[in-house]
Short mmCIF file of C-alpha atoms and ligand atoms in Angstrom, two decimals:
data_model
loop_
_atom_site.label_atom_id
_atom_site.label_comp_id
_atom_site.label_asym_id
_atom_site.label_seq_id
_atom_site.Cartn_x
_atom_site.Cartn_y
_atom_site.Cartn_z
CA MET T 1 106.16 116.38 93.26
CA ASN T 2 104.47 119.71 93.83
CA GLY T 3 101.74 120.99 91.59
CA PRO T 4 101.76 124.54 90.25
CA GLU T 5 100.22 125.99 93.40
CA GLY T 6 102.60 124.15 95.70
CA ASP T 7 99.95 121.57 96.53
CA LEU T 8 100.49 117.90 95.77
CA ILE T 9 100.16 116.11 92.48
CA ASP T 10 97.42 113.51 92.21
CA ILE T 11 97.48 110.52 89.86
CA ARG T 12 94.55 110.27 87.45
CA TYR T 13 93.93 107.47 84.97
CA ASP T 14 92.02 107.27 81.75
CA TRP T 15 90.03 104.25 82.85
CA ASN T 16 88.75 103.74 79.31
CA LYS T 17 92.22 102.55 78.43
CA VAL T 18 92.43 100.00 81.24
CA GLU T 19 90.87 96.56 81.25
CA ILE T 20 89.10 96.66 84.57
CA PRO T 21 87.57 93.42 85.89
CA SER T 22 83.78 93.47 85.92
CA SER T 23 83.70 92.77 89.66
CA LEU T 24 86.19 92.80 92.51
CA LYS T 25 85.66 89.06 92.91
CA GLU T 26 87.51 88.58 89.63
CA PHE T 27 90.74 89.41 91.46
CA GLU T 28 90.37 86.15 93.40
CA LYS T 29 91.52 84.28 90.31
CA ARG T 30 95.02 85.46 91.11
CA TRP T 31 95.06 83.40 94.30
CA ALA T 32 95.66 80.41 92.04
CA THR T 33 98.69 81.91 90.33
CA ARG T 34 100.69 82.99 93.34
CA ASN T 35 103.93 81.71 91.85
CA ASN T 36 103.86 84.84 89.68
CA PRO T 37 105.40 87.53 91.96
CA LEU T 38 102.92 90.12 90.66
CA ASP T 39 99.98 87.90 91.61
CA TYR T 40 101.59 87.09 94.97
CA SER T 41 102.03 90.75 95.94
CA GLY T 42 99.08 92.08 97.93
CA VAL T 43 99.53 95.33 96.01
CA TRP T 44 100.11 94.26 92.43
CA ARG T 45 97.50 91.54 92.26
CA PHE T 46 95.21 94.56 92.04
CA ARG T 47 97.40 96.15 89.37
CA GLU T 48 94.54 97.17 87.10
CA LEU T 49 93.51 99.59 89.85
CA LEU T 50 96.91 101.32 89.89
CA PRO T 51 97.82 101.01 86.25
CA PHE T 52 100.79 103.33 85.97
CA ALA T 53 103.60 100.84 85.38
CA PRO T 54 104.43 98.31 82.68
CA GLU T 55 104.56 94.86 84.28
CA ASP T 56 108.26 94.38 83.54
CA GLN T 57 109.11 97.51 85.53
CA ILE T 58 107.29 96.53 88.71
CA VAL T 59 109.45 96.25 91.82
CA THR T 60 108.01 93.85 94.38
CA ILE T 61 109.41 92.08 97.42
CA GLY T 62 106.24 90.21 98.37
CA GLU T 63 104.56 93.04 100.26
CA GLY T 64 100.93 93.12 101.33
CA GLN T 65 100.48 89.54 102.58
CA THR T 66 98.01 90.82 105.11
CA ARG T 67 94.46 89.83 105.92
CA LEU T 68 91.53 91.35 107.67
CA GLN T 69 90.88 89.47 110.90
CA GLN T 70 87.88 89.52 113.18
CA ASN T 71 88.76 90.11 116.83
CA ASP T 72 86.06 89.80 119.48
CA GLY T 73 88.37 90.61 122.40
CA VAL T 74 89.15 94.01 120.91
CA ALA T 75 85.49 94.39 119.86
CA LYS T 76 84.43 94.00 123.49
CA TYR T 77 86.99 96.59 124.59
CA ALA T 78 85.73 99.06 122.00
CA GLY T 79 82.06 98.37 122.76
CA ILE T 80 81.29 96.88 119.37
CA ASN T 81 79.14 93.80 118.88
CA PRO T 82 80.92 90.45 118.61
CA GLY T 83 81.79 89.65 115.02
CA ASN T 84 81.82 93.30 113.93
CA LEU T 85 85.31 94.54 114.69
CA PHE T 86 88.11 93.70 112.30
CA LEU T 87 91.84 94.37 112.41
CA GLN T 88 93.84 94.89 109.25
CA TYR T 89 97.29 93.96 110.53
CA GLU T 90 99.81 95.67 108.26
CA GLY T 91 102.64 94.78 110.65
CA MET T 92 103.10 91.58 108.65
CA ASN T 93 104.74 93.40 105.75
CA PRO T 94 108.43 92.74 104.91
CA SER T 95 109.61 95.79 106.85
CA GLY T 96 106.89 95.45 109.49
CA SER T 97 104.58 98.32 108.54
CA PHE T 98 102.00 99.41 105.97
CA LYS T 99 104.63 101.56 104.29
CA ASP T 100 105.72 98.69 102.05
CA ASN T 101 102.40 98.96 100.20
CA GLY T 102 103.43 102.42 99.11
CA MET T 103 107.13 101.84 98.77
CA THR T 104 106.70 99.07 96.20
CA ALA T 105 104.86 101.60 94.04
CA ALA T 106 107.33 104.45 94.63
CA SER T 107 110.24 102.08 93.94
CA THR T 108 108.55 101.02 90.73
CA HIS T 109 108.25 104.59 89.59
CA ALA T 110 111.84 105.31 90.69
CA LYS T 111 112.94 102.44 88.48
CA MET T 112 110.82 103.69 85.58
CA VAL T 113 112.55 107.07 85.69
CA GLY T 114 115.99 105.54 86.20
CA ALA T 115 116.61 106.95 89.67
CA LYS T 116 119.86 105.84 91.27
CA VAL T 117 119.41 107.46 94.68
CA THR T 118 116.21 107.64 96.71
CA ALA T 119 115.53 109.48 99.95
CA CYS T 120 112.89 110.16 102.56
CA ALA T 121 112.33 111.81 105.90
CA SER T 122 110.74 109.58 108.44
CA THR T 123 109.41 108.93 111.90
CA GLY T 124 110.96 105.51 111.30
CA ASN T 125 108.72 103.28 109.23
CA THR T 126 109.08 105.01 105.88
CA SER T 127 112.85 104.90 106.31
CA ALA T 128 112.80 101.19 107.24
CA SER T 129 110.64 100.49 104.22
CA LEU T 130 112.66 102.52 101.74
CA ALA T 131 115.85 100.98 103.11
CA ILE T 132 114.56 97.43 102.67
CA TYR T 133 113.54 98.12 99.05
CA GLY T 134 116.95 99.61 98.32
CA GLY T 135 118.76 96.78 100.09
CA THR T 136 116.78 93.89 98.63
CA THR T 137 116.60 95.05 95.05
CA GLY T 138 119.96 96.84 94.79
CA LEU T 139 118.29 99.25 92.39
CA PHE T 140 119.20 102.43 94.24
CA ASN T 141 121.17 103.81 97.14
CA VAL T 142 119.07 105.10 99.97
CA VAL T 143 119.44 108.17 102.18
CA VAL T 144 117.08 108.63 105.09
CA PHE T 145 116.53 111.69 107.26
CA VAL T 146 115.27 111.14 110.78
CA GLY T 147 114.77 113.43 113.76
CA SER T 148 117.54 112.80 116.26
CA GLY T 149 116.12 110.76 119.16
CA LYS T 150 112.70 110.91 117.53
CA ILE T 151 112.34 107.42 116.10
CA ALA T 152 111.81 104.12 117.87
CA TYR T 153 114.87 101.91 118.13
CA GLY T 154 113.45 99.00 116.15
CA LYS T 155 112.97 101.30 113.16
CA LEU T 156 116.38 102.93 113.45
CA SER T 157 117.96 99.49 113.62
CA GLN T 158 116.23 98.52 110.38
CA ALA T 159 117.51 101.50 108.39
CA LEU T 160 121.05 100.83 109.64
CA ASP T 161 120.86 97.11 108.98
CA TYR T 162 119.46 97.48 105.46
CA GLY T 163 122.36 99.77 104.61
CA ALA T 164 120.70 103.17 104.24
CA ALA T 165 122.81 106.26 104.83
CA THR T 166 121.05 107.55 107.93
CA LEU T 167 121.11 111.28 108.68
CA GLN T 168 119.99 112.13 112.20
CA ILE T 169 118.82 115.72 111.95
CA GLU T 170 118.80 117.83 115.08
CA GLY T 171 115.10 118.42 114.90
CA ASP T 172 111.84 116.53 114.49
CA PHE T 173 110.05 114.92 111.55
CA ASP T 174 108.64 118.22 110.31
CA ASP T 175 112.18 119.63 110.13
CA ALA T 176 113.54 116.49 108.47
CA LEU T 177 110.82 116.52 105.81
CA MET T 178 111.44 120.15 104.99
CA GLN T 179 115.16 119.46 104.60
CA VAL T 180 114.82 116.31 102.51
CA ARG T 181 112.45 118.06 100.10
CA ARG T 182 115.02 120.80 99.55
CA VAL T 183 117.88 118.31 99.23
CA CYS T 184 116.02 116.17 96.70
CA ASP T 185 115.16 119.23 94.60
CA GLU T 186 118.73 120.47 94.72
CA ALA T 187 120.54 117.16 94.22
CA GLY T 188 118.10 115.44 91.86
CA ILE T 189 117.39 112.63 94.32
CA TYR T 190 114.15 110.69 94.02
CA LEU T 191 111.89 111.53 96.98
CA CYS T 192 109.84 108.72 98.52
CA ASN T 193 107.77 110.49 101.15
CA SER T 194 104.03 110.51 100.68
CA VAL T 195 104.30 113.80 98.77
CA ASN T 196 105.13 111.25 96.08
CA PRO T 197 101.73 110.38 94.60
CA PHE T 198 102.86 106.91 93.49
CA ARG T 199 103.29 105.93 97.13
CA LEU T 200 99.62 106.60 97.69
CA GLU T 201 98.67 104.49 94.69
CA GLY T 202 100.22 101.46 96.39
CA GLN T 203 98.59 102.24 99.71
CA LYS T 204 95.15 102.06 98.08
CA SER T 205 95.59 98.29 98.07
CA ILE T 206 95.16 98.14 101.86
CA MET T 207 91.52 98.99 101.24
CA TYR T 208 91.21 96.39 98.48
CA ARG T 209 92.36 93.78 100.96
CA VAL T 210 89.92 95.03 103.60
CA LEU T 211 87.11 94.57 101.07
CA GLU T 212 88.49 91.16 100.14
CA GLY T 213 88.42 90.17 103.82
CA LEU T 214 84.73 91.06 103.92
CA ASN T 215 83.94 89.09 100.81
CA TRP T 216 83.90 92.37 98.86
CA GLU T 217 81.31 94.00 101.07
CA VAL T 218 81.93 97.58 102.15
CA PRO T 219 82.32 97.97 105.94
CA ASP T 220 80.51 100.75 107.78
CA TRP T 221 83.71 102.26 109.11
CA ILE T 222 87.40 102.41 108.36
CA VAL T 223 89.42 103.76 111.29
CA VAL T 224 92.98 104.83 110.63
CA PRO T 225 95.68 106.68 112.55
CA GLY T 226 96.63 110.02 111.03
CA GLY T 227 100.17 111.37 110.88
CA ASN T 228 101.34 112.74 107.57
CA LEU T 229 97.88 111.74 106.26
CA GLY T 230 99.11 109.69 103.33
CA ASN T 231 97.15 106.60 104.26
CA SER T 232 93.85 108.35 104.78
CA SER T 233 94.34 110.22 101.50
CA ALA T 234 95.07 106.98 99.67
CA PHE T 235 92.10 105.19 101.21
CA GLY T 236 89.66 107.89 100.14
CA LYS T 237 91.07 107.85 96.61
CA ALA T 238 90.67 104.07 96.50
CA PHE T 239 87.00 104.25 97.41
CA ILE T 240 86.26 107.22 95.15
CA GLU T 241 87.71 105.31 92.20
CA LEU T 242 85.99 102.02 93.05
CA LYS T 243 82.67 103.84 93.25
CA GLU T 244 83.29 105.61 89.94
CA LEU T 245 84.16 102.30 88.35
CA GLY T 246 80.99 100.71 89.70
CA LEU T 247 82.99 98.14 91.68
CA ILE T 248 81.39 99.13 95.01
CA ASP T 249 77.87 100.37 95.55
CA ARG T 250 78.40 102.60 98.57
CA MET T 251 81.16 104.42 100.42
CA PRO T 252 82.28 103.46 103.93
CA ARG T 253 82.62 106.17 106.55
CA LEU T 254 86.17 106.89 107.57
CA ALA T 255 87.65 108.14 110.85
CA ILE T 256 91.11 109.65 111.07
CA ILE T 257 92.64 109.50 114.54
CA ASN T 258 95.38 111.90 115.60
CA ALA T 259 97.34 111.72 118.82
CA SER T 260 96.29 114.63 121.04
CA GLY T 261 99.87 115.90 121.07
CA ALA T 262 99.98 116.01 117.26
CA SER T 263 96.47 117.03 116.32
CA THR T 264 96.73 119.57 113.50
CA LEU T 265 94.04 117.90 111.40
CA SER T 266 91.71 117.43 114.33
CA LYS T 267 92.05 121.09 115.31
CA LEU T 268 91.68 122.47 111.80
CA TYR T 269 88.77 120.22 110.91
CA ASN T 270 86.82 120.24 114.16
CA GLU T 271 87.64 123.63 115.65
CA HIS T 272 88.45 125.85 112.67
CA GLY T 273 85.91 124.40 110.25
CA LEU T 274 88.42 123.52 107.52
CA SER T 275 86.80 121.37 104.85
CA TRP T 276 87.30 120.15 101.29
CA ASN T 277 84.76 122.71 100.10
CA ASP T 278 84.36 121.20 96.61
CA GLY T 279 88.09 121.27 95.99
CA GLU T 280 88.55 124.83 97.26
CA PRO T 281 89.67 124.45 100.89
CA ASP T 282 90.38 127.66 102.76
CA LEU T 283 94.15 127.84 102.32
CA LYS T 284 94.42 131.05 104.30
CA LEU T 285 92.99 129.32 107.31
CA VAL T 286 95.70 126.66 106.99
CA ALA T 287 98.47 129.22 106.44
CA ASP T 288 97.36 131.25 109.47
CA TYR T 289 97.26 128.13 111.59
CA PHE T 290 100.81 127.15 110.65
CA GLN T 291 102.05 130.71 111.09
CA LYS T 292 100.70 130.79 114.63
CA MET T 293 102.18 127.36 115.30
CA ASP T 294 105.58 128.60 114.11
CA GLU T 295 105.35 131.75 116.22
CA GLU T 296 104.67 129.63 119.28
CA ASP T 297 107.24 127.01 118.23
CA GLY T 298 104.47 124.42 118.54
CA ARG T 299 106.09 120.99 118.40
CA ALA T 300 104.32 117.67 118.09
CA CYS T 301 104.64 115.47 121.17
CA THR T 302 103.29 111.96 121.68
CA ILE T 303 104.55 108.54 122.67
CA ALA T 304 103.14 107.35 119.34
CA SER T 305 106.30 108.59 117.64
CA ALA T 306 105.17 107.37 114.20
CA ILE T 307 102.47 110.04 114.14
CA GLU T 308 104.39 112.76 115.97
CA ILE T 309 103.80 115.20 113.12
CA ASN T 310 102.42 118.73 113.22
CA ARG T 311 102.63 119.65 109.53
CA PRO T 312 100.86 116.83 107.70
CA VAL T 313 101.88 117.11 104.11
CA ASN T 314 98.75 115.42 102.74
CA LEU T 315 96.42 117.67 104.67
CA LEU T 316 94.43 118.78 101.62
CA LYS T 317 94.14 115.33 100.11
CA SER T 318 92.88 114.00 103.43
CA LEU T 319 90.08 116.60 103.30
CA ARG T 320 88.95 115.06 100.02
CA THR T 321 88.76 111.68 101.77
CA LEU T 322 86.80 113.15 104.65
CA ASP T 323 84.39 114.71 102.19
CA ALA T 324 83.95 111.57 100.10
CA CYS T 325 83.64 109.24 103.09
CA ASP T 326 81.49 111.39 105.38
CA GLY T 327 84.52 111.34 107.63
CA VAL T 328 85.24 112.30 111.18
CA VAL T 329 88.49 113.26 112.90
CA ARG T 330 89.31 112.70 116.54
CA ASP T 331 92.38 113.00 118.70
CA VAL T 332 93.14 110.62 121.52
CA SER T 333 95.45 110.84 124.54
CA ASP T 334 98.61 108.83 124.90
CA GLU T 335 96.93 106.96 127.74
CA LEU T 336 94.04 105.87 125.54
CA ILE T 337 96.44 104.97 122.71
CA LEU T 338 98.57 102.81 124.99
CA ASP T 339 95.60 101.12 126.65
CA ALA T 340 94.14 100.29 123.24
CA LYS T 341 97.51 99.03 122.06
CA ALA T 342 97.72 96.80 125.14
CA GLN T 343 94.28 95.34 124.36
CA VAL T 344 95.29 94.69 120.77
CA GLY T 345 98.36 92.87 122.11
CA ARG T 346 96.37 91.00 124.75
CA PHE T 347 94.13 89.61 122.03
CA GLY T 348 96.94 88.45 119.85
CA PHE T 349 98.02 91.23 117.51
CA GLY T 350 100.98 93.19 118.77
CA CYS T 351 101.12 96.66 117.28
CA GLU T 352 103.10 99.82 117.82
CA PRO T 353 101.58 102.79 119.67
CA ALA T 354 100.47 104.74 116.57
CA SER T 355 98.44 101.74 115.43
CA GLY T 356 96.71 101.60 118.79
CA ALA T 357 95.25 105.00 117.91
CA SER T 358 92.83 103.36 115.48
CA VAL T 359 91.30 101.11 118.14
CA ALA T 360 91.38 103.97 120.67
CA GLY T 361 89.52 106.09 118.12
CA ALA T 362 86.94 103.39 117.45
CA LYS T 363 86.28 103.10 121.19
CA LEU T 364 85.91 106.86 121.55
CA LEU T 365 83.57 107.15 118.56
CA ARG T 366 81.53 104.27 119.93
CA GLU T 367 81.25 106.05 123.30
CA GLN T 368 80.21 109.23 121.52
CA GLY T 369 77.46 107.29 119.73
CA ILE T 370 78.92 107.98 116.30
CA ILE T 371 79.86 104.37 115.68
CA ALA T 372 76.95 102.05 116.54
CA PRO T 373 77.57 98.69 118.25
CA SER T 374 76.11 96.97 115.21
CA ASP T 375 78.40 98.76 112.74
CA ARG T 376 81.08 96.75 110.98
CA VAL T 377 84.36 98.46 111.75
CA ALA T 378 87.81 97.87 110.24
CA CYS T 379 90.69 99.28 112.29
CA ILE T 380 94.01 99.58 110.51
CA LEU T 381 96.98 98.34 112.54
CA THR T 382 99.73 100.15 110.73
CA GLY T 383 102.90 98.81 112.33
CA HIS T 384 104.31 95.78 114.13
CA GLN T 385 104.64 95.59 117.89
CA LEU T 386 108.41 94.95 117.73
CA LYS T 387 109.02 98.33 116.10
CA ASP T 388 108.89 100.05 119.47
CA PRO T 389 109.52 97.62 122.33
CA ASN T 390 110.57 100.48 124.63
CA ALA T 391 107.05 101.92 124.64
CA THR T 392 105.55 98.50 125.33
CA VAL T 393 107.91 97.68 128.19
CA ALA T 394 107.54 101.19 129.65
CA TYR T 395 103.76 100.73 129.64
CA HIS T 396 103.75 97.32 131.26
CA SER T 397 106.33 98.26 133.86
CA GLY T 398 104.67 101.61 134.64
CA ASN T 399 107.78 103.63 133.77
CA HIS T 400 106.29 107.09 134.08
CA GLN T 401 109.46 108.85 133.09
CA ALA T 402 109.08 107.31 129.64
CA LEU T 403 105.29 107.40 129.45
CA ASP T 404 104.19 110.80 130.72
CA ARG T 405 105.07 112.99 127.74
CA THR T 406 101.84 114.90 127.44
CA GLY T 407 100.38 114.18 130.87
CA PRO T 408 100.22 111.31 133.35
CA VAL T 409 99.58 107.92 131.77
CA GLU T 410 97.91 105.28 133.93
CA PRO T 411 98.47 101.85 132.34
CA HIS T 412 95.11 100.13 132.88
CA PHE T 413 96.26 96.85 131.37
CA GLY T 414 99.84 96.77 132.64
CA ASN T 415 101.50 93.38 132.95
CA ALA T 416 104.69 94.18 134.83
CA PRO T 417 107.57 91.72 134.85
CA ILE T 418 108.12 90.10 138.25
CA SER T 419 111.59 90.19 139.76
CA VAL T 420 112.49 87.11 141.74
CA ALA T 421 115.63 85.70 143.31
CA ASN T 422 117.45 82.84 141.59
CA ASP T 423 116.01 80.49 144.18
CA PHE T 424 113.57 77.60 143.67
CA SER T 425 111.34 78.21 146.65
CA ALA T 426 111.17 81.97 146.00
CA ILE T 427 110.15 81.18 142.41
CA MET T 428 107.53 78.67 143.62
CA ASP T 429 106.13 81.29 145.98
CA VAL T 430 105.64 83.61 143.06
CA ILE T 431 104.12 80.86 140.91
CA ASN T 432 101.65 79.86 143.65
CA ASN T 433 100.55 83.45 144.05
CA LEU T 434 100.04 84.28 140.39
CA PRO T 435 96.47 85.56 140.10
CA SER T 436 96.18 84.12 136.61
CA LEU T 437 96.85 80.50 137.70
N1 F0G E 501 101.12 104.41 111.74
C1 F0G E 501 102.43 104.16 111.59
C2 F0G E 501 102.98 102.93 112.21
C3 F0G E 501 103.24 105.05 110.85
O1 F0G E 501 104.53 104.77 110.70
C4 F0G E 501 102.67 106.20 110.31
C5 F0G E 501 103.48 107.16 109.56
C6 F0G E 501 101.31 106.40 110.50
C7 F0G E 501 100.56 105.50 111.22
C8 F0G E 501 100.62 107.58 109.93
O2 F0G E 501 100.37 107.39 108.59
O3 F0G E 501 101.47 109.41 107.70
O4 F0G E 501 99.95 108.04 106.31
O5 F0G E 501 99.05 109.41 108.18
N2 F0G E 501 104.73 107.14 109.52
C9 F0G E 501 105.55 107.98 108.65
C10 F0G E 501 106.98 107.52 108.68
C11 F0G E 501 105.34 109.40 108.83
O6 F0G E 501 107.88 108.33 108.44
O7 F0G E 501 107.22 106.34 108.90
P1 F0G E 501 100.19 108.64 107.62
#
């Protein structure tokens, strides 16, 4: 999936050959025909906007049944006016993360080319997603590469349960991705990481659903966690195309939020001045940065294991997004990520730590005066809360051994379990003293 210069291939369409609806509202007609699996899918009901597959080749398992939801509790936490903060909860996908939006598209392409074996490296969600597509459709056998001890248990359990051959590499995600790319080249296995441009085509649909949730109005801000930078790259491409097609009249701004312990993009963009530069980013700057990182054996480290990545493979594509969407990049501490995650949970949407980064980022950008209280902000919640129960329980019980990876984490919204004897009056004592009653 590499282009001639080693950078990534991008999908381009000849839009003149596609029958594009005259307005995004036209897509609403498909709500009435949800018994057609292609109209039910939250990805393929927008199929004219990712027109690379004949309809009879499309592989769908009902992904993308997700909606944008207003949340005033989280808005208050982030300092945004009531009614203006929205959560796009991608945890409701079949494998519990946004990855299914991309994997339906990659699986479709894998089917089109007759692949029998597919593979990926993963911090856990890509592997769960690829495994579920392999398991449900029976179209291909799946091999996943994960860093040993580097993925949350919920995600590991999914890959095992869905029947993927699971290779635990003694290393981290960056090592696993390097290995799987070599293995796929050597063994002719179909690679499903986000170096695969078809994955990104599917992930564009998350933005279509955000627009749908706002009655096709463009929000002021999209805030998204950044790991391997596939999502942010896909989102920018979605908006660039919609603008070119005249289906939106303006671009939203977009914020990519790294964890502070895995902040390659934030450092390169904010401190080293890396930019898209009209399609000619300074590759030497990037190479030097990675060389120094290698010399120092710089490893990513964050409790948000999904985004514990130091060599984001879509780095250059994400620069295009930042350019097109007047973007900003920030990195946030594990403490801020976990506090934001706890607030998301408190107000009804459990998410995993990496997803909390989007709300943490919105709060930070609000404090910095970059997001205004009156801005309409859509935060992407990328993965389900049950993916990583260990992180949640560690936070609420103040387990510093588990929490303090990059520095001390003070859980400001901890809700520790209460131990009590198996004794009625002891239990009543606790009940009568509960501050919340
Ligand atoms: N949030 C979650 C829950 C993720 O699983 C990931 C990436 C991201 C955010 C970052 O998205 O890579 O598009 O910038 N997880 C990958 C995986 C790397 O292997 O599951 P990105």
